[in-house]
Amino acid sequence: MIHCPNCYQPNKDDQKMCTECGYFLEEESAAAAELTGRGEKTAEGKDDQTASASSREKWEPYAEKGKLVAKGYWSYAADKLKSPLTNGVAVAPSQWINGWITLGLFVLFFSLSNVIQLRSLKMGILSIGTQVPVFKTFMVSFFHISVLVLLTTGMLWVAVKYLMKLSKGFTEVLSRYSALTVVPVGLTIVFFLMSLIGLRSLALFLLIFILLGWIAAVLVTIYSFNKESEGTGADPLYSLFAVFFVLCFYLWVAGDSLTKSFLSLVVKF
């Protein structure tokens, strides 16, 4: 209803003139429509703000938790870099989340480095590496390196629990092994940065120390658990043989297909 501003008589919304005094109501109708539109827009704006605030409140706990995990990991990594052997062996089983982060960083940066190294390949004066597809090469590397890391961790747990006959959980073995790999993971990040800025030959030299660091981590993990055994299980040397046998067997089985995959990515005639 529209009220006439002249006589205050109520009129219908579509009424153009006041039925009581004849006053033109078109201007009043337009003003009322404008006010209604403003009200609707204001209500819509408030709804959008409410939805946005609700979304922020929903994700805020996860963001805070992520910040705490990141802050805790930097403290964890600094502690292990300060004294890799002592602090690595003494790590608490509750640090298994940081252990997964460490192994994940290795897989990620090693895969990225592998892409950079392959794309820099040359055959004589020909830069054949430029033909390497980035995403596909990264995924092939990521898959095989992930399998090797998971296989190594799993075999260490099998060796400790079933060969050395120690009642140790998977997270305890994971925590200790991953803590001992913090140094080679740090070297892997340096390896990636050196490959990125073009120091590829020096980066390949650094790769030797990365591989030695991973082998050392496996050795120390087995022998550190051996100190806790009562001599009822297998000798740690045989446990090491079992771990490396399975890893070498996987490399032997997957090596042919892996080599063909990389050759097909690099050379396309």
Tab-separated table of C-alpha atoms in Angstrom:
chain	number	residue	atom	x	y	z
A	1	MET	CA	0.000	0.000	0.000
A	2	ILE	CA	1.055	3.590	-0.715
A	3	HIS	CA	-0.052	6.402	1.572
A	4	CYS	CA	-0.842	9.704	-0.062
A	5	PRO	CA	1.587	12.383	1.236
A	6	ASN	CA	-1.166	14.985	0.859
A	7	CYS	CA	-4.155	13.440	2.672
A	8	TYR	CA	-2.564	10.238	4.101
A	9	GLN	CA	-5.208	8.075	2.465
A	10	PRO	CA	-3.996	4.490	1.742
A	11	ASN	CA	-3.943	3.530	-1.939
A	12	LYS	CA	-3.007	0.401	-3.913
A	13	ASP	CA	0.591	0.000	-5.109
A	14	ASP	CA	-0.343	0.325	-8.776
A	15	GLN	CA	-2.563	3.373	-8.151
A	16	LYS	CA	-1.319	6.453	-10.043
A	17	MET	CA	-3.613	9.011	-8.387
A	18	CYS	CA	-4.981	9.268	-4.848
A	19	THR	CA	-8.620	8.160	-4.783
A	20	GLU	CA	-9.377	10.734	-2.061
A	21	CYS	CA	-7.692	13.973	-3.166
A	22	GLY	CA	-6.360	13.240	-6.679
A	23	TYR	CA	-2.677	13.664	-5.784
A	24	PHE	CA	-0.256	12.033	-8.279
A	25	LEU	CA	1.332	8.954	-6.636
A	26	GLU	CA	3.836	7.875	-9.345
A	27	GLU	CA	6.808	9.548	-7.599
A	28	GLU	CA	5.912	7.958	-4.279
A	29	SER	CA	5.660	4.526	-5.946
A	30	ALA	CA	9.144	4.884	-7.505
A	31	ALA	CA	10.646	6.022	-4.197
A	32	ALA	CA	9.084	3.066	-2.384
A	33	ALA	CA	10.445	0.649	-4.982
A	34	GLU	CA	13.940	2.133	-4.629
A	35	LEU	CA	13.833	1.781	-0.848
A	36	THR	CA	12.662	-1.822	-1.179
A	37	GLY	CA	15.528	-2.610	-3.560
A	38	ARG	CA	18.035	-1.079	-1.177
A	39	GLY	CA	16.647	-3.187	1.626
A	40	GLU	CA	16.952	-6.366	-0.413
A	41	LYS	CA	20.543	-5.536	-1.406
A	42	THR	CA	21.406	-4.794	2.215
A	43	ALA	CA	19.901	-8.124	3.284
A	44	GLU	CA	21.817	-9.941	0.540
A	45	GLY	CA	25.051	-8.223	1.588
A	46	LYS	CA	24.497	-9.271	5.178
A	47	ASP	CA	23.853	-12.854	4.052
A	48	ASP	CA	27.100	-12.868	2.022
A	49	GLN	CA	29.059	-11.494	4.978
A	50	THR	CA	27.534	-14.107	7.258
A	51	ALA	CA	28.408	-16.913	4.815
A	52	SER	CA	31.969	-15.595	4.456
A	53	ALA	CA	32.420	-15.381	8.223
A	54	SER	CA	31.006	-18.899	8.621
A	55	SER	CA	33.452	-20.214	6.008
A	56	ARG	CA	36.375	-18.548	7.772
A	57	GLU	CA	35.287	-20.006	11.095
A	58	LYS	CA	35.043	-23.453	9.496
A	59	TRP	CA	38.595	-23.450	8.114
A	60	GLU	CA	40.265	-21.427	10.864
A	61	PRO	CA	40.916	-24.448	13.175
A	62	TYR	CA	42.612	-26.309	10.310
A	63	ALA	CA	44.769	-23.288	9.465
A	64	GLU	CA	45.819	-22.921	13.098
A	65	LYS	CA	46.604	-26.615	13.316
A	66	GLY	CA	48.678	-26.368	10.125
A	67	LYS	CA	50.670	-23.464	11.592
A	68	LEU	CA	51.359	-25.455	14.749
A	69	VAL	CA	52.493	-28.499	12.747
A	70	ALA	CA	54.801	-26.342	10.583
A	71	LYS	CA	56.274	-24.584	13.612
A	72	GLY	CA	56.765	-27.902	15.390
A	73	TYR	CA	58.464	-29.408	12.338
A	74	TRP	CA	61.032	-26.623	12.074
A	75	SER	CA	61.970	-27.154	15.726
A	76	TYR	CA	62.121	-30.908	15.109
A	77	ALA	CA	64.341	-30.550	12.009
A	78	ALA	CA	66.684	-28.073	13.724
A	79	ASP	CA	67.094	-30.469	16.651
A	80	LYS	CA	67.970	-33.395	14.353
A	81	LEU	CA	70.365	-31.326	12.255
A	82	LYS	CA	72.128	-30.169	15.412
A	83	SER	CA	72.904	-33.724	16.517
A	84	PRO	CA	71.706	-36.208	13.871
A	85	LEU	CA	72.816	-39.462	15.479
A	86	THR	CA	72.118	-38.774	19.159
A	87	ASN	CA	68.819	-36.959	18.720
A	88	GLY	CA	67.767	-39.211	15.865
A	89	VAL	CA	68.080	-42.411	17.883
A	90	ALA	CA	66.463	-40.818	20.946
A	91	VAL	CA	63.414	-39.521	19.040
A	92	ALA	CA	60.018	-40.225	20.620
A	93	PRO	CA	57.503	-42.461	18.761
A	94	SER	CA	55.004	-39.583	18.992
A	95	GLN	CA	57.053	-37.758	16.332
A	96	TRP	CA	55.672	-39.987	13.574
A	97	ILE	CA	53.858	-37.052	11.917
A	98	ASN	CA	57.158	-35.194	11.543
A	99	GLY	CA	58.577	-38.455	10.209
A	100	TRP	CA	56.022	-38.595	7.401
A	101	ILE	CA	56.679	-34.916	6.615
A	102	THR	CA	60.416	-35.637	6.356
A	103	LEU	CA	59.927	-38.574	4.001
A	104	GLY	CA	57.377	-36.601	1.980
A	105	LEU	CA	59.813	-33.721	1.523
A	106	PHE	CA	62.439	-36.128	0.249
A	107	VAL	CA	60.085	-37.672	-2.315
A	108	LEU	CA	58.897	-34.244	-3.470
A	109	PHE	CA	62.277	-32.524	-3.873
A	110	PHE	CA	64.038	-35.570	-5.303
A	111	SER	CA	61.304	-35.935	-7.935
A	112	LEU	CA	61.531	-32.247	-8.847
A	113	SER	CA	65.327	-32.493	-9.073
A	114	ASN	CA	65.014	-35.520	-11.324
A	115	VAL	CA	62.814	-33.534	-13.731
A	116	ILE	CA	65.341	-30.680	-13.867
A	117	GLN	CA	68.271	-33.047	-14.421
A	118	LEU	CA	66.490	-34.919	-17.219
A	119	ARG	CA	65.469	-31.698	-18.958
A	120	SER	CA	69.118	-30.611	-19.032
A	121	LEU	CA	70.317	-33.743	-20.859
A	122	LYS	CA	72.362	-33.241	-24.016
A	123	MET	CA	73.498	-35.583	-26.782
A	124	GLY	CA	76.383	-33.870	-28.470
A	125	ILE	CA	75.132	-30.414	-29.372
A	126	LEU	CA	71.487	-31.469	-29.187
A	127	SER	CA	69.491	-30.598	-26.089
A	128	ILE	CA	67.296	-33.685	-26.045
A	129	GLY	CA	66.138	-32.989	-22.487
A	130	THR	CA	63.879	-30.171	-23.631
A	131	GLN	CA	61.540	-32.823	-25.049
A	132	VAL	CA	60.909	-34.258	-21.575
A	133	PRO	CA	57.305	-33.635	-20.428
A	134	VAL	CA	57.486	-32.088	-16.967
A	135	PHE	CA	54.326	-33.450	-15.374
A	136	LYS	CA	54.633	-37.025	-16.648
A	137	THR	CA	58.310	-37.221	-15.672
A	138	PHE	CA	57.518	-35.881	-12.220
A	139	MET	CA	54.722	-38.419	-11.693
A	140	VAL	CA	56.901	-41.371	-12.781
A	141	SER	CA	59.679	-40.256	-10.425
A	142	PHE	CA	57.248	-39.509	-7.592
A	143	PHE	CA	55.649	-42.954	-7.840
A	144	HIS	CA	58.855	-45.016	-7.854
A	145	ILE	CA	60.595	-42.983	-5.153
A	146	SER	CA	57.478	-43.180	-2.969
A	147	VAL	CA	57.419	-46.974	-3.362
A	148	LEU	CA	61.111	-47.205	-2.409
A	149	VAL	CA	60.635	-45.032	0.680
A	150	LEU	CA	57.549	-46.940	1.836
A	151	LEU	CA	59.209	-50.287	1.094
A	152	THR	CA	62.303	-49.309	3.073
A	153	THR	CA	60.245	-48.195	6.067
A	154	GLY	CA	58.056	-51.299	5.942
A	155	MET	CA	61.008	-53.672	5.642
A	156	LEU	CA	62.759	-52.002	8.579
A	157	TRP	CA	59.687	-52.614	10.712
A	158	VAL	CA	59.458	-56.240	9.555
A	159	ALA	CA	63.153	-56.764	10.304
A	160	VAL	CA	62.898	-55.223	13.778
A	161	LYS	CA	59.654	-56.909	14.787
A	162	TYR	CA	59.860	-60.351	13.186
A	163	LEU	CA	63.575	-60.997	12.575
A	164	MET	CA	65.052	-59.289	15.622
A	165	LYS	CA	61.916	-60.206	17.642
A	166	LEU	CA	61.394	-56.812	19.263
A	167	SER	CA	57.881	-55.697	20.155
A	168	LYS	CA	58.134	-52.366	18.374
A	169	GLY	CA	55.267	-50.652	16.617
A	170	PHE	CA	55.435	-49.328	13.066
A	171	THR	CA	55.289	-45.679	14.214
A	172	GLU	CA	58.296	-46.189	16.510
A	173	VAL	CA	60.406	-47.605	13.671
A	174	LEU	CA	59.134	-44.889	11.317
A	175	SER	CA	59.940	-42.119	13.803
A	176	ARG	CA	63.513	-43.296	14.373
A	177	TYR	CA	64.320	-44.035	10.730
A	178	SER	CA	62.873	-40.750	9.428
A	179	ALA	CA	64.668	-38.758	12.154
A	180	LEU	CA	67.959	-40.245	10.965
A	181	THR	CA	67.155	-39.152	7.387
A	182	VAL	CA	66.775	-35.441	8.188
A	183	VAL	CA	70.359	-34.733	7.030
A	184	PRO	CA	70.018	-36.489	3.631
A	185	VAL	CA	66.647	-34.777	3.180
A	186	GLY	CA	68.340	-31.407	3.812
A	187	LEU	CA	70.984	-32.351	1.237
A	188	THR	CA	68.190	-33.275	-1.189
A	189	ILE	CA	66.726	-29.771	-0.891
A	190	VAL	CA	70.206	-28.343	-1.600
A	191	PHE	CA	70.447	-30.784	-4.531
A	192	PHE	CA	67.183	-29.370	-5.912
A	193	LEU	CA	68.310	-25.748	-5.529
A	194	MET	CA	71.669	-26.453	-7.200
A	195	SER	CA	69.914	-28.179	-10.107
A	196	LEU	CA	67.512	-25.257	-10.385
A	197	ILE	CA	70.207	-22.586	-10.679
A	198	GLY	CA	72.251	-24.599	-13.187
A	199	LEU	CA	74.941	-26.210	-10.991
A	200	ARG	CA	73.921	-29.624	-12.271
A	201	SER	CA	77.361	-31.289	-12.282
A	202	LEU	CA	77.976	-30.265	-8.676
A	203	ALA	CA	74.458	-31.379	-7.805
A	204	LEU	CA	75.150	-34.859	-9.203
A	205	PHE	CA	78.263	-35.027	-7.008
A	206	LEU	CA	76.091	-34.149	-4.011
A	207	LEU	CA	73.767	-37.007	-4.975
A	208	ILE	CA	76.456	-39.493	-3.847
A	209	PHE	CA	76.297	-38.126	-0.298
A	210	ILE	CA	72.500	-38.217	-0.343
A	211	LEU	CA	72.502	-41.919	-1.210
A	212	LEU	CA	75.198	-42.629	1.397
A	213	GLY	CA	73.112	-40.753	3.966
A	214	TRP	CA	70.052	-42.920	3.270
A	215	ILE	CA	72.083	-46.143	3.513
A	216	ALA	CA	73.614	-44.917	6.782
A	217	ALA	CA	70.122	-44.187	8.143
A	218	VAL	CA	69.067	-47.799	7.460
A	219	LEU	CA	72.250	-49.156	9.117
A	220	VAL	CA	71.920	-46.996	12.231
A	221	THR	CA	68.203	-47.783	12.580
A	222	ILE	CA	68.850	-51.537	12.652
A	223	TYR	CA	71.843	-51.348	15.004
A	224	SER	CA	70.158	-48.904	17.389
A	225	PHE	CA	67.267	-51.342	17.870
A	226	ASN	CA	69.747	-54.193	18.250
A	227	LYS	CA	70.984	-52.568	21.492
A	228	GLU	CA	67.491	-53.038	22.920
A	229	SER	CA	67.255	-56.718	21.989
A	230	GLU	CA	67.977	-59.610	24.350
A	231	GLY	CA	69.801	-61.658	21.745
A	232	THR	CA	66.836	-63.898	20.953
A	233	GLY	CA	66.301	-62.656	17.400
A	234	ALA	CA	68.344	-62.678	14.239
A	235	ASP	CA	71.708	-60.979	14.036
A	236	PRO	CA	71.359	-57.347	12.848
A	237	LEU	CA	73.615	-58.065	9.887
A	238	TYR	CA	71.112	-60.624	8.555
A	239	SER	CA	68.312	-58.139	9.165
A	240	LEU	CA	70.192	-55.623	7.024
A	241	PHE	CA	70.669	-58.234	4.308
A	242	ALA	CA	66.916	-58.889	4.320
A	243	VAL	CA	66.093	-55.172	3.975
A	244	PHE	CA	68.580	-54.538	1.175
A	245	PHE	CA	67.628	-57.773	-0.617
A	246	VAL	CA	63.988	-56.664	-0.896
A	247	LEU	CA	64.986	-53.153	-2.030
A	248	CYS	CA	67.414	-54.483	-4.642
A	249	PHE	CA	64.807	-56.992	-5.824
A	250	TYR	CA	62.310	-54.169	-6.367
A	251	LEU	CA	64.894	-52.127	-8.271
A	252	TRP	CA	65.699	-55.178	-10.389
A	253	VAL	CA	62.043	-55.884	-11.167
A	254	ALA	CA	61.060	-52.248	-11.742
A	255	GLY	CA	64.392	-51.156	-13.186
A	256	ASP	CA	63.720	-52.321	-16.734
A	257	SER	CA	60.323	-50.644	-16.955
A	258	LEU	CA	61.671	-47.549	-15.190
A	259	THR	CA	64.564	-47.249	-17.653
A	260	LYS	CA	62.223	-47.674	-20.622
A	261	SER	CA	59.857	-45.071	-19.172
A	262	PHE	CA	62.589	-42.467	-18.837
A	263	LEU	CA	64.070	-43.268	-22.249
A	264	SER	CA	60.638	-42.893	-23.843
A	265	LEU	CA	60.257	-39.537	-22.103
A	266	VAL	CA	63.672	-38.252	-23.188
A	267	VAL	CA	64.071	-39.662	-26.701
A	268	LYS	CA	61.149	-39.413	-29.109
A	269	PHE	CA	61.907	-40.106	-32.734
